[in-house]
Amino acid sequence: MHIYSSCGFWKSSVRKGWSFLADEAKGGRLLNLDGSSTFEKLKLMVSEDFGIDLTLINLELSYLPSELINTLEPPPVIISNDRQVKKFLTYVKTKPSTSLCVCLQSKDENPNREARVNFNNQASDAPIREEDDTSNENSDVNSGETYFDEQDIERDESDDEKMSDIKGSKGDNATFEICAMKYNFDYKLVKSDTKIWYIRCTDEDCSWRVRAEELKGGAKCNDIIELMRGEHGIEVSKSLAWDAREYAINTMRGIPETGGAKCNDIIELMRGEHGIEVSKSLAWDAREYAINTMTGKYLIEADVRKWARCQFPGFRYDIRSNNPAESMNFALRSSREFTVIPLLDIIREMITRWVFECRTLSSKNSKPLTTYVEKKIDRRIQKGNTLIVYPINDYRFLVCGDKIECTVDLVRRTCSCGKFDLLKIPCRHAVKAGFSVGRPVHSLTDEKYTNSSWISVYEERINPISVPEVAWIVPEHVENAKFLSPESRRAAGRRKKRRYETVKVKIRSQGSKGSTRRKCSRCEIEGHNRSTCNRAI
């Protein structure tokens, strides 16, 4: 019997339950066990395959029988004797996908101490700082006085590399987001203003947090001007002093210069160091080429699975995107000028109308799939009429006649073209293969595209507030509370109500405008307007 095993450690979450985080560096191993295998034999086999010295490290073998558990609280099953080994093998016969989880712990480690990171140099969920005492967390945040004691901080040696990347730049949100994506951890913002930047782990059970404060003092623009005038005898403008200050701050933080070289800087560089005169357009092209080169290098190092939808291992980006936020932003572009209470009423009325319309459409749909998916499948059926299917076995088929030959697996719901795997909607090859064996198309589609799922999404009702505002019972401390406006500085100029259009959108809008010719409102003839019309009145 072949069993897959991997090294790592268990993690418990209130919302997600128990999950095993594998060590990618050690990889996995395939074990061959039979009914006569003992616990000692299993430990010896695991230690030999993973290269573990049992005299220095304790092995803990465990697994999670998910089919026997219907809640999130039960912990994994620990294998500690021969009887447990036989029960594990019996369970694996009915559930072959069960993995054997190997946890490592040093024999010198204090067992009473809560393990924050594993022994395998695995990156933990707290890559920078951890705080054991979480009892005063809420009070610290409310009072704005969250301090870290060196004795309360636990950090693995493998986190030194991460500390070097973040050191000096904890106050910069963009830099920290890049580091979070690079080292596979997530955080949420608790407090952020001009003086304090405080974040914590998204998992409520984790006590990891980071707090950064603004350093008092620092040179101002006038100080830099006086310094250059007094010590160097040079007069500098206020804008140049500001650029020098920002450059010094970013250098101390470890952040590269935000704007990079400007066109005039590139022209002066080519003229001074190389004696070559370049135009402003050529300098701009050189600047864009350098930025794109650095961006492409970063995307390659960040792993394509984190930013390319077709390479993402899960299905999260198929159902979650920023489209709902963009739609709400556009729908409320005029209502955003109102105060909070009228704005909430408008949002409630609008969502109530939307939910009712979607509920009406879903109830009128008599087909097994949603209207959008049914139209998409109809188009794919027409495109796949000329394809030829060659069966490999009962559920695998070779589909020819397209640009490439594709292999379809109806059980795993995959196709070598990639569309079936990504969207979970049958591609033209899967549709043709399904028709060849009499499989209906809706049986190959994911459940989230069915009409029943569509109806269940909008089955809830949004009811209006039955009590008028004059009859609201407001507590006295709320009524007497004084709320000040946020400490923020409004930018100069007219406020933007629409997002900046991308180049693709601008080209599309210009093309649509250019396709419609102007027509005179007096003679109804194209080519001129009313002011230049020469027809007699």
Coordinates of C-alpha atoms in Angstrom, one line a residue:
M1 CA 0.0 0.0 0.0
H2 CA 1.5 3.4 -1.1
I3 CA 1.0 6.3 1.3
Y4 CA 2.1 9.9 0.7
S5 CA 3.9 11.6 3.7
S6 CA 5.3 15.1 4.2
C7 CA 7.1 17.1 6.9
G8 CA 5.6 20.2 8.5
F9 CA 3.5 21.3 11.4
W10 CA -0.2 21.5 12.4
K11 CA -2.0 24.9 12.7
S12 CA -5.4 25.5 14.3
S13 CA -7.8 28.3 13.3
V14 CA -11.2 29.1 14.7
R15 CA -12.7 29.6 11.2
K16 CA -10.8 27.0 9.2
G17 CA -10.1 24.3 11.8
W18 CA -6.9 22.2 11.7
S19 CA -4.6 22.4 8.7
F20 CA -1.2 20.9 8.0
L21 CA 1.5 23.3 6.6
A22 CA 4.1 21.3 4.7
D23 CA 7.8 22.1 4.5
E24 CA 8.4 22.7 0.8
A25 CA 12.2 22.4 1.2
K26 CA 12.0 18.8 2.5
G27 CA 9.3 17.9 0.0
G28 CA 7.2 14.7 0.3
R29 CA 7.9 11.0 0.3
L30 CA 6.0 7.9 -0.9
L31 CA 6.0 5.1 1.7
N32 CA 5.2 1.4 1.0
L33 CA 3.4 -0.2 3.9
D34 CA 1.6 -3.5 4.4
G35 CA -0.7 -5.0 7.1
S36 CA 2.2 -6.3 9.1
S37 CA 3.9 -2.9 9.5
T38 CA 4.7 -1.8 13.1
F39 CA 5.1 1.5 14.7
E40 CA 8.9 1.2 15.0
K41 CA 9.2 0.1 11.4
L42 CA 7.1 3.1 10.3
K43 CA 9.3 5.5 12.3
L44 CA 12.5 4.0 10.9
M45 CA 11.2 4.2 7.4
V46 CA 10.2 7.8 7.8
S47 CA 13.5 8.8 9.4
E48 CA 15.5 7.1 6.6
D49 CA 13.5 8.7 3.8
F50 CA 13.6 12.2 5.3
G51 CA 17.2 11.9 6.6
I52 CA 16.3 12.5 10.3
D53 CA 18.5 11.5 13.2
L54 CA 16.2 10.0 15.9
T55 CA 18.8 10.5 18.6
L56 CA 18.4 14.3 18.3
I57 CA 14.9 14.8 17.1
N58 CA 11.5 13.3 18.1
L59 CA 9.1 12.2 15.4
E60 CA 5.4 12.6 15.7
L61 CA 3.2 10.8 13.1
S62 CA -0.4 12.0 12.7
Y63 CA -3.2 12.3 10.2
L64 CA -6.6 13.9 10.0
P65 CA -9.6 11.6 9.3
S66 CA -11.7 14.3 7.7
E67 CA -14.4 11.9 6.6
L68 CA -15.2 10.9 10.2
I69 CA -15.3 14.5 11.5
N70 CA -18.1 17.0 11.0
T71 CA -16.8 19.9 13.1
L72 CA -13.7 22.0 13.1
E73 CA -12.6 21.5 16.7
P74 CA -11.3 17.9 16.8
P75 CA -7.5 17.7 16.6
P76 CA -5.5 15.3 14.3
V77 CA -5.0 11.7 15.4
I78 CA -1.5 10.9 16.8
I79 CA 0.0 7.5 15.9
S80 CA 1.9 6.2 18.9
N81 CA 1.7 2.4 18.9
D82 CA 1.1 -0.6 16.6
R83 CA -2.7 -0.6 17.1
Q84 CA -2.9 3.0 15.8
V85 CA -0.8 2.0 12.8
K86 CA -3.2 -0.8 11.9
K87 CA -6.2 1.6 12.3
F88 CA -4.4 4.1 10.1
L89 CA -3.8 1.5 7.3
T90 CA -7.5 0.4 7.5
Y91 CA -8.6 4.0 7.1
V92 CA -6.3 4.6 4.2
K93 CA -7.8 1.7 2.3
T94 CA -11.2 3.5 2.2
K95 CA -9.7 7.0 1.8
P96 CA -6.4 6.7 -0.3
S97 CA -5.9 10.4 -0.4
T98 CA -5.1 10.6 3.3
S99 CA -1.6 11.8 3.9
L100 CA 0.8 10.9 6.8
C101 CA 1.9 14.1 8.5
V102 CA 5.4 14.1 10.1
C103 CA 6.1 16.7 12.8
L104 CA 9.6 17.2 14.1
Q105 CA 10.6 18.5 17.6
S106 CA 14.0 18.8 19.2
K107 CA 14.5 16.6 22.3
D108 CA 16.1 19.5 24.1
E109 CA 13.1 21.8 23.5
N110 CA 10.9 22.6 26.5
P111 CA 7.6 20.8 26.1
N112 CA 5.8 23.3 28.2
R113 CA 6.6 26.1 25.8
E114 CA 4.1 26.8 23.1
A115 CA 5.7 26.1 19.7
R116 CA 5.5 29.1 17.5
V117 CA 7.7 27.8 14.7
N118 CA 8.7 24.4 13.6
F119 CA 12.1 22.8 13.8
N120 CA 12.5 22.5 10.1
N121 CA 13.4 26.1 9.4
Q122 CA 9.9 26.5 8.0
A123 CA 8.6 30.0 7.7
S124 CA 6.0 30.5 10.4
D125 CA 3.0 32.7 10.2
A126 CA 4.8 35.3 12.4
P127 CA 7.9 36.0 10.3
I128 CA 9.0 39.1 12.2
R129 CA 7.7 39.4 15.8
E130 CA 5.6 37.5 18.2
E131 CA 4.2 38.4 21.5
D132 CA 3.2 35.7 24.0
D133 CA 0.8 37.8 26.1
T134 CA -2.4 38.6 24.2
S135 CA -4.5 39.5 27.2
N136 CA -3.8 43.2 26.9
E137 CA -4.1 43.4 23.2
N138 CA -7.4 45.4 23.0
S139 CA -6.3 47.8 25.7
D140 CA -3.0 48.4 24.0
V141 CA -4.7 49.2 20.7
N142 CA -7.3 51.5 22.2
S143 CA -4.8 53.5 24.3
G144 CA -2.3 53.6 21.4
E145 CA 0.5 52.3 23.6
T146 CA 1.5 48.9 22.3
Y147 CA 5.1 48.2 23.2
F148 CA 7.2 45.0 22.7
D149 CA 9.4 43.5 25.4
E150 CA 12.5 41.8 24.1
Q151 CA 11.9 38.9 26.5
D152 CA 8.4 38.3 25.0
I153 CA 9.6 38.2 21.4
E154 CA 10.2 34.8 19.8
R155 CA 11.9 34.6 16.4
D156 CA 13.2 31.7 14.4
E157 CA 16.7 31.9 12.9
S158 CA 15.1 31.4 9.5
D159 CA 13.4 34.7 9.9
D160 CA 16.7 36.7 9.8
E161 CA 16.4 37.0 6.0
K162 CA 12.9 38.4 6.3
M163 CA 14.0 40.8 9.0
S164 CA 16.7 42.2 6.8
D165 CA 14.2 42.9 4.0
I166 CA 11.7 44.7 6.3
K167 CA 14.2 46.4 8.7
G168 CA 13.9 50.1 8.5
S169 CA 10.8 50.1 6.4
K170 CA 8.0 49.0 8.7
G171 CA 6.2 52.3 8.3
D172 CA 5.9 51.9 4.5
N173 CA 2.7 50.0 3.7
A174 CA 3.7 49.2 0.1
T175 CA 7.0 47.7 1.0
F176 CA 5.4 45.6 3.7
E177 CA 2.7 44.3 1.3
I178 CA 5.4 43.2 -1.1
C179 CA 7.3 41.4 1.7
A180 CA 4.0 39.7 2.8
M181 CA 3.4 38.4 -0.7
K182 CA 7.0 37.2 -1.0
Y183 CA 7.0 35.3 2.3
N184 CA 3.4 34.0 2.2
F185 CA 1.8 35.6 5.2
D186 CA -1.1 37.9 5.6
Y187 CA -2.0 40.8 8.0
K188 CA -4.7 43.4 8.6
L189 CA -4.3 47.0 9.5
V190 CA -5.5 48.0 13.0
K191 CA -4.4 51.6 13.2
S192 CA -2.7 53.9 10.8
D193 CA -2.2 57.7 11.0
T194 CA 0.7 60.2 10.7
K195 CA 2.3 59.0 13.9
I196 CA 1.5 55.2 14.4
W197 CA 1.3 52.3 12.0
Y198 CA 0.0 49.1 13.7
I199 CA -0.8 45.7 12.1
R200 CA -1.6 42.2 13.3
C201 CA -2.1 38.7 11.8
T202 CA -5.4 38.1 10.1
D203 CA -5.9 34.9 12.2
E204 CA -7.6 35.8 15.4
D205 CA -5.7 33.0 17.2
C206 CA -2.3 34.3 16.3
S207 CA -0.7 37.0 18.6
W208 CA 1.8 38.3 16.0
R209 CA 1.8 42.0 15.5
V210 CA 4.0 44.9 14.4
R211 CA 3.9 48.5 15.6
A212 CA 5.9 51.4 14.1
E213 CA 6.1 55.0 15.4
E214 CA 7.3 58.1 13.7
L215 CA 10.6 59.4 14.8
K216 CA 10.5 62.8 16.3
G217 CA 12.6 65.6 14.9
G218 CA 14.4 65.3 11.6
A219 CA 15.6 67.9 9.3
K220 CA 13.0 70.2 7.6
C221 CA 13.4 71.9 4.2
N222 CA 14.6 75.2 5.8
D223 CA 17.1 73.3 7.9
I224 CA 18.6 71.7 4.8
I225 CA 18.8 75.1 3.1
E226 CA 20.6 76.6 6.0
L227 CA 22.9 73.6 6.3
M228 CA 23.9 73.9 2.6
R229 CA 24.3 77.7 2.9
G230 CA 26.4 77.6 6.1
E231 CA 28.6 74.6 5.6
H232 CA 29.0 74.4 1.8
G233 CA 28.2 77.9 0.7
I234 CA 25.6 76.6 -1.8
E235 CA 22.1 78.0 -2.4
V236 CA 19.4 75.4 -3.0
S237 CA 15.8 75.8 -3.7
K238 CA 13.0 74.6 -1.4
S239 CA 11.9 71.9 -3.9
L240 CA 15.5 70.6 -4.2
A241 CA 15.7 70.5 -0.4
W242 CA 12.4 68.6 -0.2
D243 CA 13.7 66.0 -2.8
A244 CA 16.9 65.6 -0.8
R245 CA 14.9 65.0 2.4
E246 CA 12.7 62.4 0.8
Y247 CA 15.6 60.7 -0.7
A248 CA 17.4 60.5 2.6
I249 CA 14.3 59.1 4.4
N250 CA 13.8 56.5 1.7
T251 CA 17.4 55.5 1.8
M252 CA 17.3 55.0 5.6
R253 CA 14.1 52.9 5.2
G254 CA 15.7 50.8 2.5
I255 CA 13.1 51.9 -0.1
P256 CA 14.3 52.7 -3.6
E257 CA 13.5 56.2 -4.9
T258 CA 9.8 56.3 -5.7
G259 CA 9.8 58.3 -8.9
G260 CA 13.2 57.1 -10.3
A261 CA 15.1 59.2 -12.8
K262 CA 13.2 61.9 -14.6
C263 CA 13.6 62.6 -18.3
N264 CA 15.7 65.7 -17.7
D265 CA 17.9 63.6 -15.3
I266 CA 18.5 61.1 -18.1
I267 CA 19.3 63.8 -20.6
E268 CA 21.8 65.4 -18.3
L269 CA 23.4 62.0 -17.5
M270 CA 23.9 61.2 -21.2
R271 CA 25.2 64.7 -21.9
G272 CA 27.6 64.8 -18.9
E273 CA 29.0 61.2 -18.8
H274 CA 28.7 60.1 -22.4
G275 CA 28.7 63.4 -24.4
I276 CA 25.5 62.4 -26.2
E277 CA 22.4 64.5 -26.8
V278 CA 19.1 62.6 -26.6
S279 CA 15.6 63.9 -27.1
K280 CA 13.0 64.0 -24.4
S281 CA 11.0 61.2 -26.1
L282 CA 14.0 58.9 -26.2
A283 CA 14.8 59.6 -22.6
W284 CA 11.1 58.8 -21.7
D285 CA 11.3 55.5 -23.6
A286 CA 14.6 54.6 -21.8
R287 CA 12.9 55.3 -18.4
E288 CA 9.9 53.2 -19.3
Y289 CA 12.1 50.3 -20.5
A290 CA 14.1 50.4 -17.2
I291 CA 10.9 50.4 -15.1
N292 CA 9.3 47.5 -17.1
T293 CA 12.6 45.5 -16.8
M294 CA 12.6 45.9 -13.0
T295 CA 8.9 45.1 -12.8
G296 CA 9.3 42.0 -14.9
K297 CA 12.2 40.8 -12.8
Y298 CA 10.1 41.3 -9.6
L299 CA 7.1 39.4 -11.1
I300 CA 9.3 36.5 -12.0
E301 CA 10.9 36.3 -8.6
A302 CA 7.5 36.6 -6.8
D303 CA 6.3 33.4 -8.5
V304 CA 3.9 33.4 -11.4
R305 CA 1.3 31.5 -9.4
K306 CA 0.6 34.5 -7.2
W307 CA -0.3 37.0 -10.0
A308 CA -1.3 34.9 -13.0
R309 CA -4.9 33.6 -12.9
C310 CA -4.1 30.7 -15.2
Q311 CA -1.3 29.5 -12.9
F312 CA -3.1 30.0 -9.6
P313 CA -3.4 26.5 -7.9
G314 CA -6.9 27.2 -6.3
F315 CA -10.2 28.7 -7.5
R316 CA -10.3 31.9 -5.4
Y317 CA -9.8 34.3 -8.2
D318 CA -12.6 32.7 -10.2
I319 CA -15.2 33.9 -7.7
R320 CA -13.6 36.9 -6.1
S321 CA -12.5 40.0 -7.8
N322 CA -12.6 43.8 -7.4
N323 CA -15.5 44.0 -9.9
P324 CA -18.2 44.3 -7.2
A325 CA -16.3 47.2 -5.5
E326 CA -15.9 48.9 -8.9
S327 CA -19.6 48.5 -9.7
M328 CA -20.6 49.9 -6.3
N329 CA -18.2 52.8 -6.7
F330 CA -19.7 53.7 -10.1
A331 CA -23.3 53.3 -8.9
L332 CA -22.7 55.6 -6.0
R333 CA -20.7 58.3 -7.8
S334 CA -23.4 61.0 -7.2
S335 CA -24.7 59.6 -3.9
R336 CA -21.3 59.9 -2.2
E337 CA -21.9 63.6 -1.7
F338 CA -24.6 62.9 0.9
T339 CA -24.1 62.5 4.6
V340 CA -23.8 59.0 6.2
I341 CA -27.5 58.3 7.0
P342 CA -28.9 59.3 3.6
L343 CA -26.1 57.5 1.9
L344 CA -26.9 54.3 3.9
D345 CA -30.6 54.6 2.9
I346 CA -29.7 55.0 -0.7
I347 CA -27.4 51.9 -0.6
R348 CA -30.1 49.9 1.1
E349 CA -32.7 50.8 -1.4
M350 CA -30.4 50.1 -4.3
I351 CA -29.3 46.7 -3.0
T352 CA -33.0 45.8 -2.3
R353 CA -33.9 46.6 -5.9
W354 CA -30.9 44.6 -7.2
V355 CA -31.7 41.6 -5.1
F356 CA -35.3 41.6 -6.1
E357 CA -34.5 41.8 -9.8
C358 CA -31.9 39.0 -9.6
R359 CA -34.3 36.9 -7.6
T360 CA -37.0 37.4 -10.3
L361 CA -34.6 36.5 -13.1
S362 CA -33.4 33.3 -11.3
S363 CA -36.9 32.2 -10.6
K364 CA -37.9 32.5 -14.2
N365 CA -35.0 30.5 -15.5
S366 CA -36.1 26.9 -16.2
K367 CA -32.7 25.6 -17.4
P368 CA -30.3 23.7 -15.1
L369 CA -27.6 26.4 -15.4
T370 CA -27.5 30.1 -15.2
T371 CA -28.4 32.2 -18.3
Y372 CA -24.9 33.4 -18.9
V373 CA -23.4 29.9 -18.7
E374 CA -26.1 28.4 -20.9
K375 CA -25.3 31.0 -23.6
K376 CA -21.5 30.3 -23.3
I377 CA -22.1 26.5 -23.6
D378 CA -24.3 27.0 -26.6
R379 CA -21.5 28.9 -28.4
R380 CA -19.0 26.1 -27.5
I381 CA -21.3 23.4 -28.8
Q382 CA -21.4 25.2 -32.2
K383 CA -17.7 25.6 -32.2
G384 CA -17.1 21.9 -31.4
N385 CA -19.4 20.4 -34.1
T386 CA -16.4 19.6 -36.4
L387 CA -14.2 18.0 -33.7
I388 CA -13.5 14.3 -33.6
V389 CA -13.4 12.2 -30.4
Y390 CA -11.2 9.1 -29.9
P391 CA -11.8 7.3 -26.6
I392 CA -8.8 6.3 -24.5
N393 CA -10.9 4.5 -21.8
D394 CA -14.3 5.0 -20.2
Y395 CA -13.7 8.5 -19.0
R396 CA -10.6 9.8 -20.9
F397 CA -10.8 11.0 -24.6
L398 CA -8.5 12.5 -27.2
V399 CA -10.2 15.3 -29.1
C400 CA -8.8 16.2 -32.5
G401 CA -9.8 18.7 -35.2
D402 CA -8.8 21.9 -33.4
K403 CA -5.6 23.9 -33.5
I404 CA -4.1 21.4 -30.9
E405 CA -5.0 17.9 -29.8
C406 CA -6.5 17.9 -26.3
T407 CA -7.0 15.2 -23.7
V408 CA -10.2 15.3 -21.7
D409 CA -10.8 13.6 -18.4
L410 CA -14.5 13.7 -17.5
V411 CA -14.0 12.3 -14.0
R412 CA -11.4 14.9 -12.9
R413 CA -13.1 17.5 -15.1
T414 CA -9.9 18.6 -16.8
C415 CA -8.7 19.3 -20.3
S416 CA -5.2 19.9 -21.6
C417 CA -6.3 23.3 -23.2
G418 CA -6.7 24.6 -19.6
K419 CA -10.2 26.3 -19.9
F420 CA -12.0 23.4 -18.3
D421 CA -9.6 23.4 -15.3
L422 CA -9.6 27.2 -14.8
L423 CA -13.3 28.1 -15.1
K424 CA -14.9 24.7 -14.3
I425 CA -17.2 25.2 -17.3
P426 CA -16.8 22.5 -20.1
C427 CA -14.7 23.7 -23.0
R428 CA -15.6 22.8 -26.6
H429 CA -13.4 19.6 -26.3
A430 CA -15.1 18.5 -23.0
V431 CA -18.6 19.2 -24.5
K432 CA -17.8 17.1 -27.5
A433 CA -16.3 14.3 -25.4
G434 CA -19.4 14.4 -23.1
F435 CA -21.8 14.1 -26.0
S436 CA -19.9 11.1 -27.4
V437 CA -20.8 9.1 -24.2
G438 CA -24.2 10.6 -23.6
R439 CA -23.2 12.8 -20.6
P440 CA -25.3 16.0 -20.3
V441 CA -23.3 19.2 -20.3
H442 CA -24.7 20.5 -17.0
S443 CA -23.4 17.4 -15.2
L444 CA -19.9 18.5 -16.1
T445 CA -20.3 22.1 -14.9
D446 CA -19.4 23.2 -11.4
E447 CA -22.2 23.5 -8.8
K448 CA -21.7 27.2 -8.4
Y449 CA -23.0 27.8 -12.0
T450 CA -26.3 25.9 -11.4
N451 CA -29.6 27.7 -11.3
S452 CA -30.2 26.3 -7.8
S453 CA -27.1 28.1 -6.5
W454 CA -28.2 31.2 -8.3
I455 CA -31.5 31.1 -6.5
S456 CA -30.0 30.4 -3.1
V457 CA -27.7 33.5 -3.3
Y458 CA -30.7 35.8 -3.6
E459 CA -33.2 34.0 -1.3
E460 CA -32.6 36.4 1.6
R461 CA -34.8 39.5 1.8
I462 CA -33.6 43.1 2.6
N463 CA -36.3 44.7 4.6
P464 CA -36.6 48.5 5.2
I465 CA -36.4 50.1 8.6
S466 CA -40.0 50.0 10.0
V467 CA -39.4 52.7 12.7
P468 CA -39.1 56.3 11.5
E469 CA -36.1 58.3 12.5
V470 CA -38.0 60.5 14.9
A471 CA -39.0 57.4 17.0
W472 CA -35.4 56.0 17.4
I473 CA -34.3 55.5 20.9
V474 CA -30.8 56.8 21.1
P475 CA -28.7 56.3 24.4
E476 CA -27.8 59.4 26.2
H477 CA -24.0 58.9 26.0
V478 CA -24.3 58.4 22.2
E479 CA -26.5 61.5 21.8
N480 CA -24.1 63.7 23.9
A481 CA -20.9 62.3 22.2
K482 CA -18.9 64.8 20.1
F483 CA -17.3 63.4 16.9
L484 CA -14.5 65.3 15.3
S485 CA -13.7 65.2 11.6
P486 CA -10.8 63.0 10.7
E487 CA -7.3 64.5 10.7
S488 CA -6.6 64.5 7.0
R489 CA -5.6 67.2 4.5
R490 CA -7.6 67.6 1.4
A491 CA -5.6 67.7 -1.8
A492 CA -5.7 70.9 -3.9
G493 CA -8.0 71.1 -6.9
R494 CA -11.3 69.5 -7.8
R495 CA -11.9 66.1 -6.2
K496 CA -11.9 63.1 -8.6
K497 CA -15.2 61.3 -8.9
R498 CA -14.1 58.8 -11.5
R499 CA -11.1 56.5 -11.6
Y500 CA -8.2 57.1 -14.0
E501 CA -8.8 55.4 -17.3
T502 CA -6.2 53.0 -18.5
V503 CA -4.7 53.2 -22.0
K504 CA -6.8 50.3 -23.2
V505 CA -10.0 52.0 -22.0
K506 CA -9.0 55.3 -23.6
I507 CA -8.3 53.7 -27.0
R508 CA -11.6 51.9 -26.8
S509 CA -13.5 55.1 -26.0
Q510 CA -11.8 57.1 -28.7
G511 CA -12.6 54.4 -31.2
S512 CA -16.3 54.4 -30.3
K513 CA -16.3 58.2 -30.6
G514 CA -14.6 58.2 -34.0
S515 CA -17.0 55.7 -35.4
T516 CA -20.0 58.1 -35.0
R517 CA -20.0 60.9 -37.6
R518 CA -21.5 64.3 -36.8
K519 CA -24.8 65.3 -38.4
C520 CA -26.3 68.7 -38.9
S521 CA -29.5 69.2 -36.8
R522 CA -31.0 71.5 -39.5
C523 CA -30.6 69.6 -42.8
E524 CA -29.8 66.1 -41.3
I525 CA -26.7 65.8 -43.6
E526 CA -23.5 64.4 -42.3
G527 CA -20.2 66.3 -42.6
H528 CA -21.0 69.6 -41.0
N529 CA -23.0 71.1 -38.1
R530 CA -25.7 73.7 -37.6
S531 CA -23.3 76.7 -37.4
T532 CA -21.6 75.9 -40.8
C533 CA -24.8 74.8 -42.6
N534 CA -25.3 76.8 -45.9
R535 CA -28.9 75.9 -46.4
A536 CA -31.3 78.8 -46.5
I537 CA -33.4 79.3 -43.4

